[in-house]
């Protein structure tokens, strides 16, 4: 699920030509990366 969000962000960066849509895709990708970090830290118990 989280990797899917990151992939959607990367796909949006590659496909979209509009700069606003590229910024939105970059934000979606950033949200996926932060979610991945939270998931990893919750699994290992480190913060």
GROMACS .gro file of C-alpha atoms in nm:
model
   47
    1UNK     CA    1   0.000   0.000   0.000
    2UNK     CA    2   0.269   0.249   0.099
    3UNK     CA    3   0.490   0.155  -0.194
    4UNK     CA    4   0.187   0.204  -0.418
    5UNK     CA    5   0.153   0.564  -0.298
    6UNK     CA    6   0.522   0.626  -0.370
    7UNK     CA    7   0.483   0.466  -0.713
    8UNK     CA    8   0.180   0.683  -0.794
    9UNK     CA    9   0.384   0.992  -0.705
   10UNK     CA   10   0.674   0.885  -0.928
   11UNK     CA   11   0.436   0.800  -1.209
   12UNK     CA   12   0.273   1.141  -1.182
   13UNK     CA   13   0.613   1.310  -1.201
   14UNK     CA   14   0.701   1.120  -1.517
   15UNK     CA   15   0.368   1.149  -1.699
   16UNK     CA   16   0.227   1.493  -1.614
   17UNK     CA   17   0.345   1.801  -1.802
   18UNK     CA   18   0.171   2.062  -1.587
   19UNK     CA   19   0.399   2.202  -1.313
   20UNK     CA   20   0.112   2.215  -1.062
   21UNK     CA   21   0.037   1.847  -1.117
   22UNK     CA   22   0.408   1.766  -1.084
   23UNK     CA   23   0.418   1.946  -0.750
   24UNK     CA   24   0.110   1.757  -0.636
   25UNK     CA   25   0.271   1.428  -0.742
   26UNK     CA   26   0.586   1.522  -0.553
   27UNK     CA   27   0.376   1.587  -0.242
   28UNK     CA   28   0.202   1.249  -0.280
   29UNK     CA   29   0.539   1.078  -0.313
   30UNK     CA   30   0.668   1.261  -0.004
   31UNK     CA   31   0.365   1.148   0.193
   32UNK     CA   32   0.438   0.789   0.092
   33UNK     CA   33   0.801   0.817   0.201
   34UNK     CA   34   0.707   0.960   0.542
   35UNK     CA   35   0.446   0.686   0.584
   36UNK     CA   36   0.710   0.427   0.500
   37UNK     CA   37   0.946   0.569   0.764
   38UNK     CA   38   0.669   0.560   1.025
   39UNK     CA   39   0.585   0.202   0.930
   40UNK     CA   40   0.948   0.089   0.958
   41UNK     CA   41   0.997   0.259   1.294
   42UNK     CA   42   0.679   0.103   1.431
   43UNK     CA   43   0.794  -0.242   1.321
   44UNK     CA   44   1.141  -0.214   1.472
   45UNK     CA   45   1.038  -0.017   1.780
   46UNK     CA   46   1.283   0.268   1.720
   47UNK     CA   47   1.183   0.628   1.678
   0.00000   0.00000   0.00000
